[in-house]
Amino acid sequence: MAFVLSEPQFQVLTHRETGQKTGRIYFPALFLAEFHKNVNQWLQQRDIMFDETDIKRYEDGSFRLYFKTYGELEKVYFRLILMTEKSCSQNSQYQQLNIRKRHQNDCSI
């Protein structure tokens, strides 16, 4: 049985000799299907540095990214998580509003 990831997998890698830290994130296809706009906005932020050689794309639509930042890697990653949580919250509120409107319409018939 295959295990399907639905959330990004984040790691901080530290170079043995230089001590330089690099972030690594695997973005599963399922996560990208739902949050592609958030990921796109996050990748365009100025403090996230990477180039084409830092990206590995997979056939299923997922990808792995190595990145650097001036700030703390964890904080930059959690900014992405907050963006997706906010998006979920807004979608949930929108869906609840639509459900209420449908219910009101059904009751007024």
mmCIF file of C-alpha atoms in Angstrom:
data_model
loop_
_atom_site.group_PDB
_atom_site.id
_atom_site.type_symbol
_atom_site.label_atom_id
_atom_site.label_comp_id
_atom_site.label_asym_id
_atom_site.label_seq_id
_atom_site.Cartn_x
_atom_site.Cartn_y
_atom_site.Cartn_z
ATOM 1 C CA MET A 1 0.000 0.000 0.000
ATOM 2 C CA ALA A 2 1.384 3.420 -0.985
ATOM 3 C CA PHE A 3 1.640 6.266 1.492
ATOM 4 C CA VAL A 4 0.431 9.584 0.032
ATOM 5 C CA LEU A 5 1.821 12.794 1.521
ATOM 6 C CA SER A 6 -0.505 15.759 1.751
ATOM 7 C CA GLU A 7 1.701 18.242 3.627
ATOM 8 C CA PRO A 8 5.135 19.657 2.841
ATOM 9 C CA GLN A 9 8.145 17.967 4.399
ATOM 10 C CA PHE A 10 10.697 20.468 5.755
ATOM 11 C CA GLN A 11 14.299 19.964 6.905
ATOM 12 C CA VAL A 12 17.206 22.200 7.831
ATOM 13 C CA LEU A 13 20.496 20.907 6.458
ATOM 14 C CA THR A 14 23.810 22.093 7.904
ATOM 15 C CA HIS A 15 27.035 21.855 5.887
ATOM 16 C CA ARG A 16 29.628 19.873 7.872
ATOM 17 C CA GLU A 17 32.578 22.098 7.087
ATOM 18 C CA THR A 18 31.109 25.586 6.702
ATOM 19 C CA GLY A 19 28.118 25.336 9.033
ATOM 20 C CA GLN A 20 25.976 27.047 6.372
ATOM 21 C CA LYS A 21 22.304 26.184 6.709
ATOM 22 C CA THR A 22 20.015 25.327 3.810
ATOM 23 C CA GLY A 23 16.301 24.623 3.890
ATOM 24 C CA ARG A 24 14.859 21.676 2.023
ATOM 25 C CA ILE A 25 11.144 21.332 1.362
ATOM 26 C CA TYR A 26 9.348 18.575 -0.480
ATOM 27 C CA PHE A 27 6.009 19.812 -1.841
ATOM 28 C CA PRO A 28 3.681 16.854 -2.487
ATOM 29 C CA ALA A 29 1.399 17.031 -5.526
ATOM 30 C CA LEU A 30 -1.707 16.778 -3.317
ATOM 31 C CA PHE A 31 -0.616 19.832 -1.316
ATOM 32 C CA LEU A 32 0.208 21.764 -4.490
ATOM 33 C CA ALA A 33 -3.191 20.975 -5.972
ATOM 34 C CA GLU A 34 -4.869 22.753 -3.074
ATOM 35 C CA PHE A 35 -2.345 25.480 -2.231
ATOM 36 C CA HIS A 36 -0.529 26.281 -5.499
ATOM 37 C CA LYS A 37 -1.365 30.005 -5.202
ATOM 38 C CA ASN A 38 0.067 30.178 -1.673
ATOM 39 C CA VAL A 39 3.219 28.312 -2.679
ATOM 40 C CA ASN A 40 3.666 30.590 -5.693
ATOM 41 C CA GLN A 41 3.327 33.717 -3.513
ATOM 42 C CA TRP A 42 5.696 32.271 -0.924
ATOM 43 C CA LEU A 43 8.358 31.416 -3.524
ATOM 44 C CA GLN A 44 8.299 35.008 -4.833
ATOM 45 C CA GLN A 45 9.276 36.559 -1.492
ATOM 46 C CA ARG A 46 12.578 38.425 -1.599
ATOM 47 C CA ASP A 47 14.160 36.680 1.380
ATOM 48 C CA ILE A 48 13.820 33.209 -0.190
ATOM 49 C CA MET A 49 16.813 32.541 -2.414
ATOM 50 C CA PHE A 50 17.120 29.682 -4.881
ATOM 51 C CA ASP A 51 17.745 29.079 -8.563
ATOM 52 C CA GLU A 52 16.720 26.480 -11.126
ATOM 53 C CA THR A 53 19.395 24.009 -9.961
ATOM 54 C CA ASP A 54 17.818 24.014 -6.476
ATOM 55 C CA ILE A 55 14.549 22.555 -7.772
ATOM 56 C CA LYS A 56 13.878 18.904 -8.563
ATOM 57 C CA ARG A 57 10.558 18.188 -10.245
ATOM 58 C CA TYR A 58 8.905 14.789 -10.102
ATOM 59 C CA GLU A 59 6.556 13.152 -12.611
ATOM 60 C CA ASP A 60 3.561 13.290 -10.270
ATOM 61 C CA GLY A 61 3.683 17.120 -10.122
ATOM 62 C CA SER A 62 5.490 17.333 -6.787
ATOM 63 C CA PHE A 63 8.861 19.004 -6.346
ATOM 64 C CA ARG A 64 11.741 19.422 -3.915
ATOM 65 C CA LEU A 65 13.330 22.796 -3.239
ATOM 66 C CA TYR A 66 16.599 23.770 -1.585
ATOM 67 C CA PHE A 67 16.638 27.403 -0.441
ATOM 68 C CA LYS A 68 18.563 29.912 1.618
ATOM 69 C CA THR A 69 17.412 33.003 3.478
ATOM 70 C CA TYR A 70 18.855 35.897 5.450
ATOM 71 C CA GLY A 71 16.559 35.078 8.374
ATOM 72 C CA GLU A 72 15.805 31.861 10.175
ATOM 73 C CA LEU A 73 14.838 29.001 7.888
ATOM 74 C CA GLU A 74 12.144 27.773 10.247
ATOM 75 C CA LYS A 75 10.446 31.180 10.366
ATOM 76 C CA VAL A 76 10.395 31.385 6.581
ATOM 77 C CA TYR A 77 8.860 27.897 6.391
ATOM 78 C CA PHE A 78 6.244 28.683 9.045
ATOM 79 C CA ARG A 79 5.267 31.759 7.037
ATOM 80 C CA LEU A 80 4.189 29.345 4.285
ATOM 81 C CA ILE A 81 2.227 27.259 6.774
ATOM 82 C CA LEU A 82 0.461 30.370 8.101
ATOM 83 C CA MET A 83 -0.426 31.388 4.537
ATOM 84 C CA THR A 84 -2.019 28.008 3.864
ATOM 85 C CA GLU A 85 -3.872 27.988 7.198
ATOM 86 C CA LYS A 86 -5.242 31.456 6.462
ATOM 87 C CA SER A 87 -6.332 30.247 3.034
ATOM 88 C CA CYS A 88 -8.093 27.239 4.603
ATOM 89 C CA SER A 89 -9.815 29.513 7.103
ATOM 90 C CA GLN A 90 -11.027 31.874 4.384
ATOM 91 C CA ASN A 91 -12.256 28.974 2.241
ATOM 92 C CA SER A 92 -14.032 27.460 5.235
ATOM 93 C CA GLN A 93 -15.755 30.757 6.029
ATOM 94 C CA TYR A 94 -16.767 31.119 2.362
ATOM 95 C CA GLN A 95 -18.142 27.565 2.297
ATOM 96 C CA GLN A 96 -20.072 28.125 5.545
ATOM 97 C CA LEU A 97 -21.565 31.319 4.120
ATOM 98 C CA ASN A 98 -22.664 29.490 0.963
ATOM 99 C CA ILE A 99 -24.184 26.677 3.039
ATOM 100 C CA ARG A 100 -26.147 29.227 5.098
ATOM 101 C CA LYS A 101 -27.382 30.975 1.954
ATOM 102 C CA ARG A 102 -28.494 27.677 0.393
ATOM 103 C CA HIS A 103 -30.222 26.701 3.623
ATOM 104 C CA GLN A 104 -32.029 30.045 3.771
ATOM 105 C CA ASN A 105 -33.102 29.677 0.149
ATOM 106 C CA ASP A 106 -34.338 26.149 0.793
ATOM 107 C CA CYS A 107 -36.320 27.280 3.821
ATOM 108 C CA SER A 108 -37.958 30.185 1.981
ATOM 109 C CA ILE A 109 -39.363 28.015 -0.818
#
